[in-house]
Amino acid sequence: MRQFVHVGGLGFRLPPVLLDGPPGIGKSMWSRQLSRDPGVPRSAIEGTAEQASIVVNGLQKGWRNTFPGHPIQTILQRLCANSIFVTDEIEKAGKLTSTTRQTYELQEGLLPLLERSSATSWKCPYFQINFDRFWISWVLTSNSLAAFSAPFLSRLEVLRLSQVLCGHLIVFGRREGHKRGLSRPSVDALIKALETASRTDQMNLRNVIRMLERGEVMEEAGTLH
């Protein structure tokens, strides 16, 4: 973002980025926080649920269930061109094949949107007019790079992320426990359980969040009694 401003860019914009790493390390959480700080709209899809380029590019009028695509919908609804569009677990997105055997793949549909030369004059199949989609900040997440083509990866800033260490999880659990108003004994018990579980299992942020939620439920149940 600093480089973009340095060369004369206006407003917030990130280069297309792919966060690759094991599950449960906070990739999606980071993307949510990223949109809050600059105050720009955020739209997101799950690669496991949205399997076609139609999701980002839309579909021509005349087809059943036609629409302009999530990014354009967000821009028009929020009147903000530099939104953040997040695609979680994009490597799990499959292909959609029409009755005429035409295929729609999410990775392929993103290719022209990740390069400035094609994104600035992208033609919407739904509205049949050109949109400048260069201002969209694309944030993609994955658990593996094996499913991606070389042309796709060449358009992205790939950040390889490692597993979160137990010490980091303890700091997170203690901070979040206090933020949620858990008592000190509850937080201490959570940390002890986390340390014990980490000796045999690979723990992650999702595990800690579930432990925090159980702690809240148990304290609430104790209050009711």
PDB file of N, CA and C in Angstrom, residues 51-54 94-98 101-106:
ATOM      1  N   GLN A  51     -18.184 -21.881  -6.619  1.00  0.00           N
ATOM      2  CA  GLN A  51     -17.301 -22.661  -7.475  1.00  0.00           C
ATOM      3  C   GLN A  51     -17.101 -22.110  -8.879  1.00  0.00           C
ATOM      4  N   ALA A  52     -17.583 -20.933  -9.168  1.00  0.00           N
ATOM      5  CA  ALA A  52     -17.478 -20.481 -10.551  1.00  0.00           C
ATOM      6  C   ALA A  52     -17.023 -19.037 -10.643  1.00  0.00           C
ATOM      7  N   SER A  53     -16.449 -18.705 -11.808  1.00  0.00           N
ATOM      8  CA  SER A  53     -16.030 -17.328 -12.057  1.00  0.00           C
ATOM      9  C   SER A  53     -17.224 -16.388 -12.109  1.00  0.00           C
ATOM     10  N   ILE A  54     -18.428 -16.945 -12.258  1.00  0.00           N
ATOM     11  CA  ILE A  54     -19.647 -16.131 -12.292  1.00  0.00           C
ATOM     12  C   ILE A  54     -19.785 -15.327 -11.003  1.00  0.00           C
ATOM     13  N   GLY A  94     -14.143 -25.429  -7.211  1.00  0.00           N
ATOM     14  CA  GLY A  94     -14.188 -26.337  -8.354  1.00  0.00           C
ATOM     15  C   GLY A  94     -14.601 -25.632  -9.633  1.00  0.00           C
ATOM     16  N   LYS A  95     -14.963 -26.410 -10.627  1.00  0.00           N
ATOM     17  CA  LYS A  95     -15.393 -25.883 -11.921  1.00  0.00           C
ATOM     18  C   LYS A  95     -16.896 -26.093 -12.092  1.00  0.00           C
ATOM     19  N   LEU A  96     -17.511 -25.150 -12.793  1.00  0.00           N
ATOM     20  CA  LEU A  96     -18.912 -25.282 -13.174  1.00  0.00           C
ATOM     21  C   LEU A  96     -18.965 -25.499 -14.680  1.00  0.00           C
ATOM     22  N   THR A  97     -19.646 -26.548 -15.106  1.00  0.00           N
ATOM     23  CA  THR A  97     -19.755 -26.861 -16.531  1.00  0.00           C
ATOM     24  C   THR A  97     -21.196 -26.690 -16.974  1.00  0.00           C
ATOM     25  N   SER A  98     -21.400 -25.897 -18.021  1.00  0.00           N
ATOM     26  CA  SER A  98     -22.750 -25.644 -18.521  1.00  0.00           C
ATOM     27  C   SER A  98     -23.223 -26.811 -19.379  1.00  0.00           C
ATOM     28  N   ARG A 101     -21.182 -27.536 -22.248  1.00  0.00           N
ATOM     29  CA  ARG A 101     -19.832 -27.962 -21.873  1.00  0.00           C
ATOM     30  C   ARG A 101     -18.838 -26.803 -21.772  1.00  0.00           C
ATOM     31  N   GLN A 102     -19.330 -25.610 -21.578  1.00  0.00           N
ATOM     32  CA  GLN A 102     -18.453 -24.475 -21.303  1.00  0.00           C
ATOM     33  C   GLN A 102     -18.153 -24.457 -19.812  1.00  0.00           C
ATOM     34  N   THR A 103     -16.873 -24.305 -19.463  1.00  0.00           N
ATOM     35  CA  THR A 103     -16.478 -24.360 -18.060  1.00  0.00           C
ATOM     36  C   THR A 103     -16.254 -22.963 -17.498  1.00  0.00           C
ATOM     37  N   TYR A 104     -16.590 -22.813 -16.224  1.00  0.00           N
ATOM     38  CA  TYR A 104     -16.385 -21.562 -15.496  1.00  0.00           C
ATOM     39  C   TYR A 104     -15.579 -21.897 -14.246  1.00  0.00           C
ATOM     40  N   GLU A 105     -14.369 -21.363 -14.180  1.00  0.00           N
ATOM     41  CA  GLU A 105     -13.476 -21.646 -13.064  1.00  0.00           C
ATOM     42  C   GLU A 105     -13.090 -20.343 -12.377  1.00  0.00           C
ATOM     43  N   LEU A 106     -13.088 -20.360 -11.062  1.00  0.00           N
ATOM     44  CA  LEU A 106     -12.834 -19.147 -10.292  1.00  0.00           C
ATOM     45  C   LEU A 106     -11.444 -18.575 -10.566  1.00  0.00           C
TER      46      LEU A 106
END
